[in-house]
Amino acid sequence: MKEINVAVAVLCFDGGQLGDEFLVAKRLMHQHQGGKLEFVGGKIEPNETARSALVREVAEELGLDISANLAVRMGVIRHEYTDDAGRADKKVALHVFKVMLDLSQYKTFKNQQFGKDGQVLSWLSTDELHAKKDEFPAANARIFEWLKLPQYLAISQPLANFTSVQQWAEHYAKVCEHRQNAPLYVRLQASISDERAAIEAVAKVTAGGACRLIVPLSNFLAYQDKLSQAARAQIVALKLNHDELMTAKAQDLVQNWAVDLPILASCHDAPSIQKANALASLSVAEGRGAGLVAILLSPVLPTATHPEAAGLGFERFGELAGLSDVPVFALGGLKPDDLAQCQAYGAWGVSGIRGFGG
């Protein structure tokens, strides 16, 4: 069965303190998946890129010109629909972008009830959108996991750079508070017992509230049953390093992972991205928790942490990011202010150590 490539626009307005709002449509009853809610989009023609198709489809369906808007690449979702008898019905590849609308566009469409084809339009807050995720086609399920991802990700320095676990915890509690919603990847390069102690110490310093932690998956498996409730509540995701990703063990971990914590993986080249794509697809097919939802692609630029590794450069980074089926965090020699440049080359977000308070 031929795969149909579709461009999908997650149209969003940043309302500041009021929160994000998303413009969605309701599919006409005679269409495939009729009556379902949908993000605006449509088929990519043979002579089009995903981005050009995105602009054309939004203009055709809404009369909205997004050619000058920021369109952040999220990923590619491959899904096969079946009919009522369980037979293959339709195979799609959704090329998903989050498109940020400006205030003028928001005001123009805020009270518009119908699209150009008569489809019902509505604006949903972030909470309303996630509450209605079951009203969208099954292929869209992955988008809701991606929308939970931050666009900044801080990485800790090793424990050896501090005088004690307590000093490390106090430092990164302040980093978490300053960076607000940016999670912290706990990269201690220390023993498993020290890592567990550091996580417990952060929970005590912040009274269990300020930090959102990402921890190494293999280490988490060793101490998860020993963590206090407050410490466990801080952990929002798990991570596979590059070497773990490339082993057969990674497939077993993802395939048998039943805890609803998303997994991120480190990638440095095309083979590792292909492996991450396979694991992301596997976790979706198996329905095992959130699965693999994003990668960290590095090093974009040379770093003090790994001076022996030449940077990819933005052009090569963009080529590799385009191979990923999941959102990409740019990593290596970057600062938070580099987000826009990284997104121009296909990143979802940006990550780092020293430039992020490390």
Tab-separated table of C-alpha atoms in Angstrom:
chain	number	residue	atom	x	y	z
A	1	MET	CA	0.000	0.000	0.000
A	2	LYS	CA	1.379	3.392	-1.007
A	3	GLU	CA	2.207	5.758	1.835
A	4	ILE	CA	0.498	9.157	1.588
A	5	ASN	CA	2.641	12.074	2.785
A	6	VAL	CA	0.655	14.728	4.632
A	7	ALA	CA	1.729	18.125	5.992
A	8	VAL	CA	0.184	18.957	9.383
A	9	ALA	CA	0.097	22.421	10.993
A	10	VAL	CA	-0.352	22.604	14.749
A	11	LEU	CA	-1.513	26.233	14.739
A	12	CYS	CA	-0.727	27.922	18.036
A	13	PHE	CA	-0.982	31.391	19.563
A	14	ASP	CA	1.209	32.180	22.559
A	15	GLY	CA	-1.027	34.031	24.979
A	16	GLY	CA	1.748	34.701	27.486
A	17	GLN	CA	0.488	34.325	31.044
A	18	LEU	CA	-2.898	33.246	29.679
A	19	GLY	CA	-1.268	30.221	28.042
A	20	ASP	CA	-1.227	28.801	24.526
A	21	GLU	CA	-4.321	28.393	22.367
A	22	PHE	CA	-4.609	25.997	19.429
A	23	LEU	CA	-6.772	26.361	16.319
A	24	VAL	CA	-8.342	23.035	15.303
A	25	ALA	CA	-10.974	21.961	12.802
A	26	LYS	CA	-13.634	19.258	12.677
A	27	ARG	CA	-13.437	16.935	9.688
A	28	LEU	CA	-16.477	16.881	7.407
A	29	MET	CA	-18.558	13.727	7.728
A	30	HIS	CA	-17.931	12.530	4.159
A	31	GLN	CA	-14.147	12.611	4.671
A	32	HIS	CA	-11.922	9.798	5.927
A	33	GLN	CA	-12.160	9.908	9.753
A	34	GLY	CA	-15.205	12.168	9.349
A	35	GLY	CA	-16.408	13.939	12.492
A	36	LYS	CA	-12.982	13.794	14.146
A	37	LEU	CA	-11.101	16.874	15.282
A	38	GLU	CA	-7.928	17.595	13.340
A	39	PHE	CA	-4.954	19.868	13.008
A	40	VAL	CA	-5.125	21.677	9.667
A	41	GLY	CA	-3.148	20.149	6.809
A	42	GLY	CA	-3.275	18.038	3.695
A	43	LYS	CA	-1.501	15.920	1.114
A	44	ILE	CA	2.016	16.854	-0.002
A	45	GLU	CA	2.151	17.004	-3.792
A	46	PRO	CA	5.062	15.321	-5.656
A	47	ASN	CA	6.762	18.650	-6.442
A	48	GLU	CA	6.399	20.102	-2.932
A	49	THR	CA	8.399	20.137	0.262
A	50	ALA	CA	6.549	19.533	3.515
A	51	ARG	CA	6.890	23.218	4.430
A	52	SER	CA	5.560	24.506	1.100
A	53	ALA	CA	2.631	22.081	1.305
A	54	LEU	CA	1.956	23.354	4.818
A	55	VAL	CA	1.670	26.947	3.588
A	56	ARG	CA	-0.557	25.972	0.655
A	57	GLU	CA	-2.907	23.753	2.670
A	58	VAL	CA	-3.452	26.310	5.446
A	59	ALA	CA	-4.198	28.975	2.826
A	60	GLU	CA	-6.640	26.678	1.003
A	61	GLU	CA	-8.448	25.491	4.124
A	62	LEU	CA	-8.482	28.694	6.181
A	63	GLY	CA	-7.501	31.573	3.917
A	64	LEU	CA	-4.573	32.185	6.276
A	65	ASP	CA	-1.103	33.068	4.984
A	66	ILE	CA	1.573	31.473	7.196
A	67	SER	CA	4.467	31.873	4.750
A	68	ALA	CA	6.215	34.310	7.124
A	69	ASN	CA	5.354	32.476	10.358
A	70	LEU	CA	7.730	30.417	12.471
A	71	ALA	CA	7.084	26.749	11.640
A	72	VAL	CA	8.974	24.512	14.066
A	73	ARG	CA	9.582	20.980	12.848
A	74	MET	CA	8.237	18.355	15.249
A	75	GLY	CA	8.592	15.026	13.463
A	76	VAL	CA	7.075	12.408	11.181
A	77	ILE	CA	4.316	10.018	12.240
A	78	ARG	CA	3.835	6.855	10.188
A	79	HIS	CA	0.454	5.218	10.727
A	80	GLU	CA	-1.654	2.560	9.046
A	81	TYR	CA	-5.414	2.768	9.426
A	82	THR	CA	-7.632	-0.312	9.224
A	83	ASP	CA	-11.283	-0.658	8.268
A	84	ASP	CA	-14.024	-2.200	10.426
A	85	ALA	CA	-12.929	-5.678	9.341
A	86	GLY	CA	-9.337	-5.041	10.430
A	87	ARG	CA	-8.003	-4.781	6.879
A	88	ALA	CA	-5.403	-2.183	5.902
A	89	ASP	CA	-7.307	0.899	4.792
A	90	LYS	CA	-4.872	3.799	4.501
A	91	LYS	CA	-1.181	4.390	5.208
A	92	VAL	CA	-0.013	7.908	6.011
A	93	ALA	CA	3.167	9.755	6.958
A	94	LEU	CA	2.312	12.956	8.809
A	95	HIS	CA	5.005	15.661	8.617
A	96	VAL	CA	4.160	17.748	11.669
A	97	PHE	CA	5.074	21.386	12.362
A	98	LYS	CA	4.094	23.703	15.185
A	99	VAL	CA	3.207	27.041	13.583
A	100	MET	CA	3.191	30.124	15.796
A	101	LEU	CA	0.511	32.662	14.860
A	102	ASP	CA	0.919	36.374	15.538
A	103	LEU	CA	-1.559	38.598	17.371
A	104	SER	CA	-3.122	39.948	14.169
A	105	GLN	CA	-3.785	36.441	12.846
A	106	TYR	CA	-5.186	35.367	16.204
A	107	LYS	CA	-7.587	38.314	16.346
A	108	THR	CA	-8.708	37.670	12.758
A	109	PHE	CA	-9.525	34.018	13.417
A	110	LYS	CA	-10.560	34.171	17.071
A	111	ASN	CA	-14.254	34.447	16.234
A	112	GLN	CA	-14.226	32.679	12.869
A	113	GLN	CA	-16.503	29.655	13.145
A	114	PHE	CA	-15.906	27.915	9.812
A	115	GLY	CA	-13.072	27.160	7.408
A	116	LYS	CA	-13.272	27.684	3.641
A	117	ASP	CA	-14.759	24.205	3.113
A	118	GLY	CA	-17.377	24.665	5.829
A	119	GLN	CA	-15.486	22.748	8.522
A	120	VAL	CA	-16.160	23.890	12.098
A	121	LEU	CA	-13.231	25.727	13.716
A	122	SER	CA	-12.498	26.103	17.415
A	123	TRP	CA	-9.766	27.421	19.699
A	124	LEU	CA	-8.637	25.168	22.536
A	125	SER	CA	-6.402	25.888	25.508
A	126	THR	CA	-3.557	23.460	26.191
A	127	ASP	CA	-5.626	21.658	28.832
A	128	GLU	CA	-8.697	21.523	26.581
A	129	LEU	CA	-6.619	20.201	23.689
A	130	HIS	CA	-5.161	17.341	25.721
A	131	ALA	CA	-8.574	16.549	27.211
A	132	LYS	CA	-9.915	16.044	23.672
A	133	LYS	CA	-7.012	13.989	22.296
A	134	ASP	CA	-9.253	10.925	21.870
A	135	GLU	CA	-11.443	12.966	19.509
A	136	PHE	CA	-8.562	13.233	17.010
A	137	PRO	CA	-7.588	10.505	14.496
A	138	ALA	CA	-5.419	7.767	15.989
A	139	ALA	CA	-2.430	8.892	13.905
A	140	ASN	CA	-2.356	12.174	15.845
A	141	ALA	CA	-1.702	10.571	19.249
A	142	ARG	CA	2.055	11.137	19.036
A	143	ILE	CA	1.575	14.885	18.555
A	144	PHE	CA	0.172	15.216	22.064
A	145	GLU	CA	3.328	13.662	23.545
A	146	TRP	CA	5.497	16.021	21.496
A	147	LEU	CA	3.560	19.082	22.631
A	148	LYS	CA	4.530	18.269	26.226
A	149	LEU	CA	8.223	18.634	25.368
A	150	PRO	CA	9.993	21.807	26.518
A	151	GLN	CA	12.128	23.806	24.121
A	152	TYR	CA	14.994	24.233	26.584
A	153	LEU	CA	16.781	21.366	28.305
A	154	ALA	CA	19.551	21.936	30.866
A	155	ILE	CA	22.282	19.366	31.560
A	156	SER	CA	24.107	19.116	34.863
A	157	GLN	CA	27.843	19.124	35.380
A	158	PRO	CA	29.445	16.022	36.939
A	159	LEU	CA	29.252	15.568	40.685
A	160	ALA	CA	33.075	15.695	40.838
A	161	ASN	CA	32.894	19.436	40.057
A	162	PHE	CA	31.200	20.038	43.429
A	163	THR	CA	32.342	19.551	47.005
A	164	SER	CA	29.343	17.417	47.967
A	165	VAL	CA	26.010	15.999	46.866
A	166	GLN	CA	24.325	18.732	48.898
A	167	GLN	CA	26.191	21.516	47.083
A	168	TRP	CA	25.261	19.957	43.728
A	169	ALA	CA	21.605	19.763	44.788
A	170	GLU	CA	21.478	23.360	46.032
A	171	HIS	CA	23.106	24.645	42.846
A	172	TYR	CA	20.742	22.834	40.503
A	173	ALA	CA	17.676	23.650	42.555
A	174	LYS	CA	18.499	27.299	41.774
A	175	VAL	CA	19.109	26.461	38.104
A	176	CYS	CA	15.707	24.771	37.878
A	177	GLU	CA	14.013	27.740	39.513
A	178	HIS	CA	15.750	30.209	37.189
A	179	ARG	CA	15.084	28.186	34.033
A	180	GLN	CA	11.438	27.704	35.076
A	181	ASN	CA	9.998	24.902	32.921
A	182	ALA	CA	13.318	23.620	31.544
A	183	PRO	CA	13.958	20.060	32.767
A	184	LEU	CA	17.401	19.120	34.059
A	185	TYR	CA	19.205	16.073	32.710
A	186	VAL	CA	21.056	14.568	35.678
A	187	ARG	CA	24.465	13.711	34.219
A	188	LEU	CA	26.506	13.052	37.347
A	189	GLN	CA	29.113	10.620	35.998
A	190	ALA	CA	29.105	9.114	39.486
A	191	SER	CA	27.904	5.962	41.205
A	192	ILE	CA	24.277	4.922	41.128
A	193	SER	CA	24.043	5.450	44.889
A	194	ASP	CA	25.368	9.018	44.523
A	195	GLU	CA	22.862	9.699	41.749
A	196	ARG	CA	20.012	8.497	43.912
A	197	ALA	CA	21.297	10.631	46.813
A	198	ALA	CA	21.476	13.699	44.556
A	199	ILE	CA	17.893	13.231	43.378
A	200	GLU	CA	16.711	12.863	46.975
A	201	ALA	CA	18.695	15.963	47.993
A	202	VAL	CA	17.126	18.090	45.245
A	203	ALA	CA	13.673	16.973	46.373
A	204	LYS	CA	14.432	18.117	49.927
A	205	VAL	CA	15.943	21.458	48.878
A	206	THR	CA	12.965	22.310	46.663
A	207	ALA	CA	10.343	20.704	48.912
A	208	GLY	CA	9.597	18.446	45.940
A	209	GLY	CA	8.302	21.214	43.724
A	210	ALA	CA	10.763	23.127	41.550
A	211	CYS	CA	12.779	20.575	39.562
A	212	ARG	CA	11.778	18.381	36.649
A	213	LEU	CA	14.484	15.769	36.206
A	214	ILE	CA	15.579	13.531	33.350
A	215	VAL	CA	17.714	10.610	34.517
A	216	PRO	CA	19.648	7.798	32.792
A	217	LEU	CA	17.254	4.943	32.088
A	218	SER	CA	19.645	2.165	33.100
A	219	ASN	CA	20.391	3.858	36.442
A	220	PHE	CA	16.713	4.514	37.101
A	221	LEU	CA	15.981	0.809	36.772
A	222	ALA	CA	18.464	0.173	39.586
A	223	TYR	CA	17.060	2.630	42.130
A	224	GLN	CA	13.437	3.351	41.157
A	225	ASP	CA	11.996	1.205	43.956
A	226	LYS	CA	14.209	2.908	46.551
A	227	LEU	CA	13.264	6.515	45.785
A	228	SER	CA	11.031	8.498	48.096
A	229	GLN	CA	7.690	9.601	46.698
A	230	ALA	CA	8.873	13.227	46.514
A	231	ALA	CA	12.033	12.282	44.616
A	232	ARG	CA	10.175	9.984	42.221
A	233	ALA	CA	7.642	12.731	41.464
A	234	GLN	CA	10.426	14.984	40.115
A	235	ILE	CA	11.432	12.540	37.372
A	236	VAL	CA	9.650	13.422	34.134
A	237	ALA	CA	11.674	11.474	31.550
A	238	LEU	CA	14.448	8.924	31.054
A	239	LYS	CA	17.434	8.928	28.717
A	240	LEU	CA	19.454	6.435	26.697
A	241	ASN	CA	23.022	7.412	25.850
A	242	HIS	CA	24.405	6.768	22.361
A	243	ASP	CA	26.132	3.490	23.227
A	244	GLU	CA	23.018	2.120	24.955
A	245	LEU	CA	20.856	3.164	22.012
A	246	MET	CA	22.983	1.178	19.573
A	247	THR	CA	22.782	-2.089	21.538
A	248	ALA	CA	20.132	-4.792	21.292
A	249	LYS	CA	19.328	-4.086	24.942
A	250	ALA	CA	17.771	-0.758	23.936
A	251	GLN	CA	15.033	-2.526	21.988
A	252	ASP	CA	14.266	-4.762	24.962
A	253	LEU	CA	14.078	-1.744	27.275
A	254	VAL	CA	11.714	0.187	25.019
A	255	GLN	CA	9.635	-2.822	23.993
A	256	ASN	CA	9.066	-3.914	27.589
A	257	TRP	CA	8.812	-0.452	29.104
A	258	ALA	CA	5.422	-0.118	30.779
A	259	VAL	CA	6.019	2.978	32.938
A	260	ASP	CA	4.471	6.124	31.497
A	261	LEU	CA	7.712	8.095	31.368
A	262	PRO	CA	8.945	9.313	27.972
A	263	ILE	CA	12.411	8.316	26.763
A	264	LEU	CA	15.003	10.529	25.056
A	265	ALA	CA	18.095	9.237	23.257
A	266	SER	CA	21.494	10.686	22.343
A	267	CYS	CA	22.389	10.590	18.633
A	268	HIS	CA	25.524	11.658	16.770
A	269	ASP	CA	25.031	10.362	13.229
A	270	ALA	CA	22.606	8.883	10.698
A	271	PRO	CA	22.800	5.259	11.987
A	272	SER	CA	21.897	6.305	15.532
A	273	ILE	CA	19.003	8.439	14.255
A	274	GLN	CA	17.729	5.477	12.243
A	275	LYS	CA	17.902	3.329	15.385
A	276	ALA	CA	15.996	5.963	17.360
A	277	ASN	CA	13.340	6.105	14.625
A	278	ALA	CA	12.934	2.338	14.801
A	279	LEU	CA	12.559	2.406	18.588
A	280	ALA	CA	10.081	5.292	18.417
A	281	SER	CA	7.997	3.357	15.904
A	282	LEU	CA	8.260	0.200	18.008
A	283	SER	CA	7.111	1.880	21.207
A	284	VAL	CA	4.068	3.313	19.416
A	285	ALA	CA	3.165	-0.051	17.893
A	286	GLU	CA	3.585	-1.863	21.202
A	287	GLY	CA	1.610	0.756	23.126
A	288	ARG	CA	4.169	0.614	25.937
A	289	GLY	CA	3.920	3.876	27.851
A	290	ALA	CA	5.050	7.095	26.203
A	291	GLY	CA	8.018	5.439	24.472
A	292	LEU	CA	10.893	7.201	22.731
A	293	VAL	CA	9.718	10.756	22.041
A	294	ALA	CA	12.816	12.846	21.202
A	295	ILE	CA	16.548	12.791	20.506
A	296	LEU	CA	19.497	14.977	21.478
A	297	LEU	CA	21.687	15.479	18.384
A	298	SER	CA	25.273	16.531	19.031
A	299	PRO	CA	27.736	18.125	18.884
A	300	VAL	CA	26.484	21.049	16.811
A	301	LEU	CA	29.560	23.113	17.741
A	302	PRO	CA	32.814	22.143	19.512
A	303	THR	CA	32.476	21.897	23.297
A	304	ALA	CA	34.675	22.085	26.374
A	305	THR	CA	33.140	18.814	27.595
A	306	HIS	CA	34.246	16.878	24.490
A	307	PRO	CA	37.082	18.910	22.891
A	308	GLU	CA	38.138	15.899	20.815
A	309	ALA	CA	34.837	15.854	18.884
A	310	ALA	CA	34.521	18.132	15.858
A	311	GLY	CA	31.229	19.984	15.661
A	312	LEU	CA	28.690	19.010	13.022
A	313	GLY	CA	28.061	22.620	12.030
A	314	PHE	CA	24.559	23.891	11.384
A	315	GLU	CA	24.315	22.663	7.782
A	316	ARG	CA	25.157	19.061	8.670
A	317	PHE	CA	23.036	19.295	11.804
A	318	GLY	CA	20.085	20.305	9.618
A	319	GLU	CA	20.650	17.381	7.263
A	320	LEU	CA	20.704	14.909	10.142
A	321	ALA	CA	17.761	16.516	11.957
A	322	GLY	CA	15.730	16.037	8.787
A	323	LEU	CA	16.224	12.269	9.115
A	324	SER	CA	14.614	12.113	12.549
A	325	ASP	CA	11.007	11.021	12.966
A	326	VAL	CA	10.881	12.577	16.454
A	327	PRO	CA	11.622	16.095	17.739
A	328	VAL	CA	15.315	17.016	17.913
A	329	PHE	CA	17.139	18.920	20.651
A	330	ALA	CA	20.300	20.610	19.378
A	331	LEU	CA	23.240	20.087	21.748
A	332	GLY	CA	26.869	21.144	21.814
A	333	GLY	CA	28.378	24.601	22.312
A	334	LEU	CA	24.962	26.262	22.384
A	335	LYS	CA	23.138	28.790	24.567
A	336	PRO	CA	19.413	29.436	25.081
A	337	ASP	CA	19.685	32.426	22.729
A	338	ASP	CA	20.587	30.006	19.906
A	339	LEU	CA	17.074	28.504	19.867
A	340	ALA	CA	15.838	30.425	16.812
A	341	GLN	CA	18.903	29.534	14.741
A	342	CYS	CA	18.638	25.876	15.735
A	343	GLN	CA	14.942	25.813	14.841
A	344	ALA	CA	15.764	27.278	11.430
A	345	TYR	CA	17.823	24.117	10.841
A	346	GLY	CA	15.129	21.693	11.992
A	347	ALA	CA	15.507	21.532	15.772
A	348	TRP	CA	12.583	21.486	18.160
A	349	GLY	CA	14.623	22.750	21.097
A	350	VAL	CA	18.097	23.494	22.393
A	351	SER	CA	20.118	21.931	25.192
A	352	GLY	CA	23.375	22.587	26.992
A	353	ILE	CA	25.451	22.677	30.164
A	354	ARG	CA	27.349	25.903	30.835
A	355	GLY	CA	25.056	28.197	28.883
A	356	PHE	CA	22.058	26.881	30.808
A	357	GLY	CA	23.255	27.659	34.306
A	358	GLY	CA	25.518	24.641	34.633
